Short mmCIF file of C-alpha atoms in Angstrom, two decimals:
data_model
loop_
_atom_site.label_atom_id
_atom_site.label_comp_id
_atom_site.label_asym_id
_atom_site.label_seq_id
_atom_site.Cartn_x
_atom_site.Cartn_y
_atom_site.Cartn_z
CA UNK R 174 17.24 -3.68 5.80
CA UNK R 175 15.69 -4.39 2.38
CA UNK R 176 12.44 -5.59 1.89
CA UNK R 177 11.70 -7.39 -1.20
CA UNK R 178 8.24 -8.21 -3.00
CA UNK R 179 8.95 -11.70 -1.87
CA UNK R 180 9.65 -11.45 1.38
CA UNK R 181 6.29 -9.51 1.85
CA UNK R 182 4.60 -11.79 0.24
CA UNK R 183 6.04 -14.43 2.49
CA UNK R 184 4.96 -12.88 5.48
CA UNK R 185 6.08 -10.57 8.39
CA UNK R 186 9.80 -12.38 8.82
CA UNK R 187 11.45 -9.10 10.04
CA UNK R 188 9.62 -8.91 13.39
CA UNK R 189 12.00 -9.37 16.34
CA UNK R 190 12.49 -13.75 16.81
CA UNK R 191 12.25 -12.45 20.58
CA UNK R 192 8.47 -10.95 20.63
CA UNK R 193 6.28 -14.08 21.00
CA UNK R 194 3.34 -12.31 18.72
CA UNK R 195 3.24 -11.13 14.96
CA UNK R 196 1.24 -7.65 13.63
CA UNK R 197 -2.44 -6.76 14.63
CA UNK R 198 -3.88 -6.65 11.15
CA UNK R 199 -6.50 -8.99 10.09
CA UNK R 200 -5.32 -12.50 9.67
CA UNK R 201 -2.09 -11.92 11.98
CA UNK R 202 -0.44 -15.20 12.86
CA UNK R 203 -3.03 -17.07 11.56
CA UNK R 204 -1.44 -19.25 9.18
CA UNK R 205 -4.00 -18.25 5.96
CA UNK R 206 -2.31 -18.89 2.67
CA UNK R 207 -1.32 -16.10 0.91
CA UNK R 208 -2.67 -15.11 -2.32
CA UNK R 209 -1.08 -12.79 -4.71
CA UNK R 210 -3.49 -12.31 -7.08
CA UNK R 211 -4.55 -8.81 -8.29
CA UNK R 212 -7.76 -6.81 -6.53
CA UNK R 213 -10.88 -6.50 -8.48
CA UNK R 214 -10.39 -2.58 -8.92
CA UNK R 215 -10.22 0.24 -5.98
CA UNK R 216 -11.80 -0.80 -2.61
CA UNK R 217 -15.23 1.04 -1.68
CA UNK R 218 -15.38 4.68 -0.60
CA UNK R 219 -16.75 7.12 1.66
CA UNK R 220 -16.74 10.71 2.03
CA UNK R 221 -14.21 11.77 4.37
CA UNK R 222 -16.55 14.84 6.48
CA UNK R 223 -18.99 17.62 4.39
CA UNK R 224 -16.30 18.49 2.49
CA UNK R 225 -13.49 15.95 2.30
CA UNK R 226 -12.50 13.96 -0.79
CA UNK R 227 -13.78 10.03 -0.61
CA UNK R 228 -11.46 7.43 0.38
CA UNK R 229 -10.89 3.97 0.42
CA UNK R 230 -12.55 2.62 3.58
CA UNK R 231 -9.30 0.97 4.30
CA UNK R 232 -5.60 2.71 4.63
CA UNK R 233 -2.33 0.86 5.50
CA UNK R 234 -0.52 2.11 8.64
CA UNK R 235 1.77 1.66 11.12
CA UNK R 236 5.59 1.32 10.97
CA UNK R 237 6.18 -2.06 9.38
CA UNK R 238 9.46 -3.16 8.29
CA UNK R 239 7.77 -4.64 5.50
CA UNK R 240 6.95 -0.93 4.26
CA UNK R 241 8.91 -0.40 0.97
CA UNK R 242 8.10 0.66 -2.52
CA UNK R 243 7.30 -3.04 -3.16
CA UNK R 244 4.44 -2.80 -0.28
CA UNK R 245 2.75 0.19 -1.48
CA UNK R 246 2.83 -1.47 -5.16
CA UNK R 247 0.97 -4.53 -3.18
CA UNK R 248 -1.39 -1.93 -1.85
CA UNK R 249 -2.42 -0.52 -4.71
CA UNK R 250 -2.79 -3.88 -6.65
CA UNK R 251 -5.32 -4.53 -3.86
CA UNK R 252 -7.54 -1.54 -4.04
CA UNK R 253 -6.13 1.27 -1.39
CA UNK R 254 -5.99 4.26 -2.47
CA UNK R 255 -5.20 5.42 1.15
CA UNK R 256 -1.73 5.73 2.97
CA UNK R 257 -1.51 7.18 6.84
CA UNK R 258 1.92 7.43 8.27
CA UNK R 259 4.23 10.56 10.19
CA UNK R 260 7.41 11.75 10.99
CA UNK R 261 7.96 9.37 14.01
CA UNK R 262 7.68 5.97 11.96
CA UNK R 263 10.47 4.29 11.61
CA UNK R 264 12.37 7.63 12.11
CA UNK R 265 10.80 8.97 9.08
CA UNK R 266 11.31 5.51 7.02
CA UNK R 267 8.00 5.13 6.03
CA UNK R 268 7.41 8.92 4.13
CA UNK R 269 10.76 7.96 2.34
CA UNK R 270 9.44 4.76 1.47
CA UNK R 271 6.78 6.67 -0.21
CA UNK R 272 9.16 9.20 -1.68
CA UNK R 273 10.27 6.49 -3.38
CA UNK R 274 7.32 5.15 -4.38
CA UNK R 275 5.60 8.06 -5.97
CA UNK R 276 8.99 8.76 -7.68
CA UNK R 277 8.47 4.97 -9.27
CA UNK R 278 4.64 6.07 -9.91
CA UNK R 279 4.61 9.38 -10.30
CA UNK R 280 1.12 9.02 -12.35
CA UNK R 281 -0.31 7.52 -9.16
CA UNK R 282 -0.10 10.51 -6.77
CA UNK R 283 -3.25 12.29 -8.05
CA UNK R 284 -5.25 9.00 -7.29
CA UNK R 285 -4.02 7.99 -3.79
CA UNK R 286 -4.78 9.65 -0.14
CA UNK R 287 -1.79 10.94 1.63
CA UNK R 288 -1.95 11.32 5.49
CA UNK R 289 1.04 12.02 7.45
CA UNK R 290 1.58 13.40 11.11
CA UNK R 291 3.90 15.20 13.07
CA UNK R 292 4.43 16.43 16.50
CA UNK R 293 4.50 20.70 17.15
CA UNK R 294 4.74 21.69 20.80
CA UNK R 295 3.67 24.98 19.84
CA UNK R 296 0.72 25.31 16.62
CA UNK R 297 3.45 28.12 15.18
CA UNK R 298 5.47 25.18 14.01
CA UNK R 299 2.74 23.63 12.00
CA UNK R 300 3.97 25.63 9.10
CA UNK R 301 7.84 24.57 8.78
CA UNK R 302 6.51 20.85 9.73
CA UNK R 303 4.54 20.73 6.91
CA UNK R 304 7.79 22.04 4.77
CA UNK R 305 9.85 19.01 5.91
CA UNK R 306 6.91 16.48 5.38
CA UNK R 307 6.53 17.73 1.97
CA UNK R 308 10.19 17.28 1.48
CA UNK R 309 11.02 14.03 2.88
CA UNK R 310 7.30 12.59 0.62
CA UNK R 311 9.26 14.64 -2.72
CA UNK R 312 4.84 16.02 -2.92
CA UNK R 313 3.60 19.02 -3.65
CA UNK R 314 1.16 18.75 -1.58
CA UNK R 315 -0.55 16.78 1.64
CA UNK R 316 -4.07 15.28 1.48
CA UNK R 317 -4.06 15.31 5.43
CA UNK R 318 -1.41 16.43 7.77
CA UNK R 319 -2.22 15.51 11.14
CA UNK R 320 -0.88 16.89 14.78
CA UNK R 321 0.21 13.54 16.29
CA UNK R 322 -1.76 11.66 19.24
CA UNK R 323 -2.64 15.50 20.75
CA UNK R 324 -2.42 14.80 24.46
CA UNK R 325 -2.08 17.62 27.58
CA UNK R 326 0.76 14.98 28.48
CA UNK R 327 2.28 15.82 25.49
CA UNK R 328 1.28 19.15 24.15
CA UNK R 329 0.39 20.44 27.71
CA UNK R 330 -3.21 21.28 29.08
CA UNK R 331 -3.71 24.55 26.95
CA UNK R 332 -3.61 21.51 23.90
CA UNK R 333 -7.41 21.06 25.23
CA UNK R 334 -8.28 24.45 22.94
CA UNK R 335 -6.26 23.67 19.83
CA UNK R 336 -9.08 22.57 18.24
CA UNK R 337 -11.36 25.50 18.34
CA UNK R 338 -8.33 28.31 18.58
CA UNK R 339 -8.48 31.08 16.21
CA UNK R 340 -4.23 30.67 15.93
CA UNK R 341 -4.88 26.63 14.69
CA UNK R 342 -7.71 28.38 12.29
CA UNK R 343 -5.38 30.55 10.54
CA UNK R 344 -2.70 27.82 10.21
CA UNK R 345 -5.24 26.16 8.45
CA UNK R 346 -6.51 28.49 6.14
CA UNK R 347 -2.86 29.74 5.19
CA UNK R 348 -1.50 26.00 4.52
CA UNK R 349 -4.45 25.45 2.53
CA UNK R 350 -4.56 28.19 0.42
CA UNK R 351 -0.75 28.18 -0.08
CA UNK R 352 -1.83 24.78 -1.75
CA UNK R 353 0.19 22.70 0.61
CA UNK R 354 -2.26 20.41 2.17
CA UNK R 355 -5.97 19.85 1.38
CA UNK R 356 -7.23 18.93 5.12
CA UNK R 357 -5.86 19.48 8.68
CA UNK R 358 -6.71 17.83 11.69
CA UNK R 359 -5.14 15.72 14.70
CA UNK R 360 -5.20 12.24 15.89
CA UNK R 361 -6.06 11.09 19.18
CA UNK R 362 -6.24 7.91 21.44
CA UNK R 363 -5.96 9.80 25.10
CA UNK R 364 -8.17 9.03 27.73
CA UNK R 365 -9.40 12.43 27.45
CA UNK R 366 -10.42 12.35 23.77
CA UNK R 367 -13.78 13.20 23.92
CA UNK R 368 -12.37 16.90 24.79
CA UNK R 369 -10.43 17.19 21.82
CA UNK R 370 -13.07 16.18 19.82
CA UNK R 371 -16.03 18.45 21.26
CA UNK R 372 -13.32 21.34 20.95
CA UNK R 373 -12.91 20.55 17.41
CA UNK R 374 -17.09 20.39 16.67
CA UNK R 375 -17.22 23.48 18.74
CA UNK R 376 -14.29 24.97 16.69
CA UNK R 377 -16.22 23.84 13.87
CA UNK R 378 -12.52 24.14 10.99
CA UNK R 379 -11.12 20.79 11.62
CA UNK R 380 -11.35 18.66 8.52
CA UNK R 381 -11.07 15.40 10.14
CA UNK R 382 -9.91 13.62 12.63
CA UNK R 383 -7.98 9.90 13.33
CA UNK R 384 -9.27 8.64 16.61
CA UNK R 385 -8.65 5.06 18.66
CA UNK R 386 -12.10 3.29 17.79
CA UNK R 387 -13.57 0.82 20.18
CA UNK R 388 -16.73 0.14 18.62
CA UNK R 389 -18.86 -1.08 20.80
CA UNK R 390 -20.00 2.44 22.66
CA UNK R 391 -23.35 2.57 23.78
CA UNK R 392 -25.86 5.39 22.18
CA UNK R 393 -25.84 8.10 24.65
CA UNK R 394 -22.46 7.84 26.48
CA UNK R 395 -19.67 10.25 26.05
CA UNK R 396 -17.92 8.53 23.65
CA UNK R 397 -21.41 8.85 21.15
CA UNK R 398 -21.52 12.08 21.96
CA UNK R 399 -18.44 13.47 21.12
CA UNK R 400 -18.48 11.36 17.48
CA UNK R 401 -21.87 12.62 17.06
CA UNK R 402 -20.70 16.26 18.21
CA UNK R 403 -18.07 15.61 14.92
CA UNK R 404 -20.48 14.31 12.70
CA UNK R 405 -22.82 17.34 13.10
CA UNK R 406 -20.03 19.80 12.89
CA UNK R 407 -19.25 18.05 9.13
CA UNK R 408 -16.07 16.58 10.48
CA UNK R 409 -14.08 13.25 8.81
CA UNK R 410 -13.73 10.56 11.18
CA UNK R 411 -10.86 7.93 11.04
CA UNK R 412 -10.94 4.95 13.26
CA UNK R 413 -7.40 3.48 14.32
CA UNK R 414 -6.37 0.84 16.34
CA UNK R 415 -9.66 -1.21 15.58
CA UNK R 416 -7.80 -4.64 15.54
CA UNK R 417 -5.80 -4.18 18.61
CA UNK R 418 -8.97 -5.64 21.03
CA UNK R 419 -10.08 -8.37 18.38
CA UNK R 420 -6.70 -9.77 18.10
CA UNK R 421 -7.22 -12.51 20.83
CA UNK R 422 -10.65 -13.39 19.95
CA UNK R 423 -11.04 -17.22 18.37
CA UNK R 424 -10.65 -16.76 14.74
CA UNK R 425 -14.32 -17.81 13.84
CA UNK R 426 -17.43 -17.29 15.86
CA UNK R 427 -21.38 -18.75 14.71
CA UNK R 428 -22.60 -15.29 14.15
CA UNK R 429 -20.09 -14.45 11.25
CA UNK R 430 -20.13 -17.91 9.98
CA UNK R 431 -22.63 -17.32 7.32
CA UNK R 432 -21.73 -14.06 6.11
CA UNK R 433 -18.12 -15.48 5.78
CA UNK R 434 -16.46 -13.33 8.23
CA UNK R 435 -13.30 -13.93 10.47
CA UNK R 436 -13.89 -12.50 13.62
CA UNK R 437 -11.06 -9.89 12.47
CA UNK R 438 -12.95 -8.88 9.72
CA UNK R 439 -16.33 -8.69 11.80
CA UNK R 440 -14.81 -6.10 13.63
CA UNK R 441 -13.58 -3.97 10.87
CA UNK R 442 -17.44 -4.31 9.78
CA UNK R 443 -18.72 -3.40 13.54
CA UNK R 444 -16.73 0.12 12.74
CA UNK R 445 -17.80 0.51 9.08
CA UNK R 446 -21.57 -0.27 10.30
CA UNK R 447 -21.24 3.17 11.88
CA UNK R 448 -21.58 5.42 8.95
CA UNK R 449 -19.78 8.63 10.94
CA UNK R 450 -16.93 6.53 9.96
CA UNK R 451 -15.30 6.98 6.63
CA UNK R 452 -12.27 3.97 7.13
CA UNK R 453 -10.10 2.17 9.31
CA UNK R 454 -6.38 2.79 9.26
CA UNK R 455 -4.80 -0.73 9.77
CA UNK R 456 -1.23 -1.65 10.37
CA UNK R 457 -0.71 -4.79 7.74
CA UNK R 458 2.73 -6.56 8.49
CA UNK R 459 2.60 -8.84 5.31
CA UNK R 460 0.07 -10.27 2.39
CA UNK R 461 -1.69 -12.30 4.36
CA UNK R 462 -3.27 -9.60 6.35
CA UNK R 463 -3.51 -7.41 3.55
CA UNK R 464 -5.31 -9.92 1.69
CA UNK R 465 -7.56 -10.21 4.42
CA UNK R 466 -8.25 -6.53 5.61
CA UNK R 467 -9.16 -6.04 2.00
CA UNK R 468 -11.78 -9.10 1.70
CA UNK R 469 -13.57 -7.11 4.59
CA UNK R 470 -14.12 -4.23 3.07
CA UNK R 471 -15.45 -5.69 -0.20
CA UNK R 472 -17.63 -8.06 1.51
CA UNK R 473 -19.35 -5.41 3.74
CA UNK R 474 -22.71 -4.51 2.23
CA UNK R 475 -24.37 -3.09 5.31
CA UNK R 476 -24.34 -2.81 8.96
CA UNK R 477 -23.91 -5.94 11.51
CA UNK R 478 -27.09 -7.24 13.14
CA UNK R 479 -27.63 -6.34 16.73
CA UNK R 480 -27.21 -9.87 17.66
CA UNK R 481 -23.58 -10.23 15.94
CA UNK R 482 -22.56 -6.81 17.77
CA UNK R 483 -23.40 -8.45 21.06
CA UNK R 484 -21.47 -11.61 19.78
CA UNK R 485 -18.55 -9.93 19.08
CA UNK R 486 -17.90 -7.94 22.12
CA UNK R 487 -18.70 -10.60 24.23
CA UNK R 488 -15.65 -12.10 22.41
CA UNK R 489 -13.40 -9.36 22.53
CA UNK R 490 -14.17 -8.58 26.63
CA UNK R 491 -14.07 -12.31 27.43
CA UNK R 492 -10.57 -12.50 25.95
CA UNK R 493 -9.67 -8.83 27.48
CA UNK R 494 -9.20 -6.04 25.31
CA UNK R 495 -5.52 -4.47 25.33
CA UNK R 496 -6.12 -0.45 25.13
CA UNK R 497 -8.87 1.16 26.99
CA UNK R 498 -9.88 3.27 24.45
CA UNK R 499 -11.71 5.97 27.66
CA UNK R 500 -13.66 5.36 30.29
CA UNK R 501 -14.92 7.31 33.15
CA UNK R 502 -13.02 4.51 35.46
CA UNK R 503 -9.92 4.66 33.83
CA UNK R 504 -9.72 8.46 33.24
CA UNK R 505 -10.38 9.32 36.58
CA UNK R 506 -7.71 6.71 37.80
CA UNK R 507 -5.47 8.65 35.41
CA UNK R 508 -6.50 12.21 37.07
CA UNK R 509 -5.75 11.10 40.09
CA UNK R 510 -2.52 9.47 40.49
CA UNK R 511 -0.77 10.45 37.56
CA UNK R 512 -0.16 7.60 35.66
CA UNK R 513 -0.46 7.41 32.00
CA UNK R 514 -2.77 4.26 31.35
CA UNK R 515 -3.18 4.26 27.66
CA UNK R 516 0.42 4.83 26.48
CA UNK R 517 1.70 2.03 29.07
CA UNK R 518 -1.03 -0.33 27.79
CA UNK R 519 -0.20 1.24 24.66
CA UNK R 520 3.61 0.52 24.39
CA UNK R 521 3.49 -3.01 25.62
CA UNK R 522 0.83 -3.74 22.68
CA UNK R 523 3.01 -2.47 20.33
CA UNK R 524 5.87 -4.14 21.52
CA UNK R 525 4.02 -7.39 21.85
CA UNK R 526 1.75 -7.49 18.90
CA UNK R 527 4.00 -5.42 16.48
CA UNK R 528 7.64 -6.23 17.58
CA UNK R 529 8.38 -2.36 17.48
CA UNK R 530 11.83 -2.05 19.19
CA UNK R 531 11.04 1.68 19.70
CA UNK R 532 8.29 0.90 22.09
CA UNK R 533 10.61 0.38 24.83
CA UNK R 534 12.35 3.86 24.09
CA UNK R 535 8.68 5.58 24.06
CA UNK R 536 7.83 3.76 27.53
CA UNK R 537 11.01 4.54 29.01
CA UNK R 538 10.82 8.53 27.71
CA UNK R 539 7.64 8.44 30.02
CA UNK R 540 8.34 10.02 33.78
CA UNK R 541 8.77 7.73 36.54
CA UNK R 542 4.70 8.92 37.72
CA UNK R 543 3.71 8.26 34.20
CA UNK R 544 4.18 4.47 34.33
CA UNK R 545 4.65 3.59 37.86
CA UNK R 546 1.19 1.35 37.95
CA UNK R 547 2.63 0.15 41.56
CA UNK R 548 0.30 2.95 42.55
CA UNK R 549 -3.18 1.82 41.48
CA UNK R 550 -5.13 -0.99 42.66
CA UNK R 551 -5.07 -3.29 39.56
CA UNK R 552 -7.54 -5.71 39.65
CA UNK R 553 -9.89 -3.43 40.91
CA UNK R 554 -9.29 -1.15 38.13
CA UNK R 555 -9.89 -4.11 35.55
CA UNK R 556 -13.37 -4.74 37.04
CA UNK R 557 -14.17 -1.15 37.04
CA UNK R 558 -12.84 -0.43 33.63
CA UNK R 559 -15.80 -0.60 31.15
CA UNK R 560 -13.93 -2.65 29.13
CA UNK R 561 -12.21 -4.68 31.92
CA UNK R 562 -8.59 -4.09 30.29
CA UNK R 563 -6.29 -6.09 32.11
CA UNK R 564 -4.30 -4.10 33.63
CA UNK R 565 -2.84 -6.10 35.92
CA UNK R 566 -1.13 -8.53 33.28
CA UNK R 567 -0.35 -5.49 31.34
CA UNK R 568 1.93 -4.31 34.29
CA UNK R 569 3.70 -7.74 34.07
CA UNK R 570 4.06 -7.69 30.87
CA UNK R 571 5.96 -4.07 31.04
CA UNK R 572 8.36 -5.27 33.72
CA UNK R 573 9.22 -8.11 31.61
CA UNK R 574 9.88 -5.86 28.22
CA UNK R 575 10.82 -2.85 29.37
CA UNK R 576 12.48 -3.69 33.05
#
């Protein structure tokens, strides 16, 4: 299917008629006129890490149908310089996309951020997986290659080390000095990703890492620590998924009203208010939501008052949150019976919010243990979840897609 300037412009009109909800990015479904006018010049920066390149604090992601040539050439009239995507998306749609963007801009590909992922069961792949990247983007060279959502489900329990092995290390160094990438890392959203990340301080090579941000940790707990671990350790952070437990908020709340801030936005400025983060990667389904996501960034001047940050979570637990992005409730109901909470939870978003067909094919590639939820006591795993994730209506919500 062929998607043309206009039809992203128009909005998000190849999602599924049968998904009841459009994309997670700022402004999704929320009826805001679209405005095609160009950006003011490149969105702000940060250093990515002690010794990364600076980026645009915002990058387009996700699988979109609405990803073409056309969509990167909106991109860049807004101000990203940043584009995160892998192997898996679309079945490799979205690094051809950009193949045939940079072959239309060829110019461009000094000044933009290129992030892309794939998935090695065993780190002596990394090489050849970084061959067929670099052929199916027509690059020289990556900015960031990524291993994909690392995972002891998916890469098995030895996976825990990668980040501070000696064989990842030397990967590294070769790739880099070959000249094929500039910065290697992994991305994460397990339950268990505040080992991966204290590996990689402890490892002390990573470049930088993409991680499931849920901004509202408290100083102190696990999930601090392990960020902080990073920081120290001169590692890039990345926060993903930041939009996927705002999306049900109410569109405004009193707190934001001032400063001229959806509640959408306020969240993307409750991650940018902490500073160990260098930018959000967002999956924008059409203009609106482009136009929107951008708006943030160039309105944030600072961090959120304390007030606000109580506001807003408030107003993202009230209306129940859709990931849990790890808590000791939810990990240890993991341990124990099996089941794999945040990909279930994980695969119905994406199904729901995104209208990504493959979602079903990801949930039903999971073992029978993996997603039989039968086996937990729901509702009392929503009250003990920090985050009180409904995980009862997430169960429904499985049986009806995926059943």
């Amino acid at each position: 299917m062929k998607v043309t300037r206009r039809g992203f412009l128009s909005g998000a009109a190849s999602v599924a008629a049968a998904i009841p909800a459009a994309g997670v990015g700022v402004g999704a479904a929320q009826g805001q006129p679209a405005q095609a006018k160009r950006a003011a010049g490149v969105l702000p920066r940060r250093k990515l890490g002690r010794n990364g390149p600076e980026v645009t604090m915002l990058a387009t992601g996700g699988q979109s149908r609405q990803i073409t040539p056309d969509y990167y050439d909106r991109a860049w009239d807004m101000g990203i310089r940043y584009f995160d995507m892998a192997e898996s998306y679309r079945r490799g749609q979205t690094e051809r996309e950009m193949a045939k963007w940079i072959e239309r801009h060829p110019r461009r590909r000094g000044e933009v951020f290129i992030a892309t992922k794939d998935r090695p069961r065993q780190l002596a792949a990394i090489p050849g997986m970084i061959d067929k990247r670099l052929a199916a983007l027509k690059t020289d060279y990556l900015d960031w290659f990524l291993i994909h959502g690392i995972s002891a489900r998916d890469y098995g329990e030895g996976s825990y080390d990668w980040p501070k092995s000696d064989a990842f290390a030397r990967i590294r160094e070769d790739m880099i000095k070959a000249g094929k990438v500039r910065l290697m890392g992994f991305s994460c959203h397990d339950l268990q990703s505040d080992r991966y990340l204290h590996a990689a301080a402890e490892g002390g090579f990573v470049d930088a890492i993409l991680m499931h941000s849920f901004p509202f940790h408290r100083k102190g707990d696990a999930a601090d620590m392990a960020i902080q671990a990073c920081h120290d350790a001169g590692i890039g952070l990345v926060g993903m998924k930041v939009m996927r437990n705002a999306r049900r908020v109410p569109r405004q709340l009193p707190e934001f009203e001032e400063a001229g801030l959806t509640t959408h936005q306020a969240a993307l400025h409750a991650l940018w208010s902490d500073e160990r983060f260098s930018a959000a990667v967002i999956w924008m389904d059409n203009d609106d939501q482009m136009t929107e996501n951008c708006g943030a960034v160039r309105k944030y001047k600072g961090p959120i008052l304390a007030e606000q940050r109580r506001a807003l979570e408030a107003a993202v637990l009230a209306a129940g949150p859709a990931i849990c992005p790890g808590c000791p409730a939810c990990q240890a109901a993991a341990e124990r019976t099996g089941v794999n909470l945040n990909a279930v939870s994980r695969y119905v978003a994406y199904y729901e919010q995104d209208g990504t067909a493959e979602a079903r094919d990801q949930y039903r590639a999971l073992t029978r243990r993996e997603r039989d939820l039968s086996c937990l006591d729901l509702e009392q795993l929503k009250q003990a979840c920090c985050h009180h994730v409904d995980y009862p209506k997430i169960a429904e919500r499985a049986a009806y897609f995926f059943g």
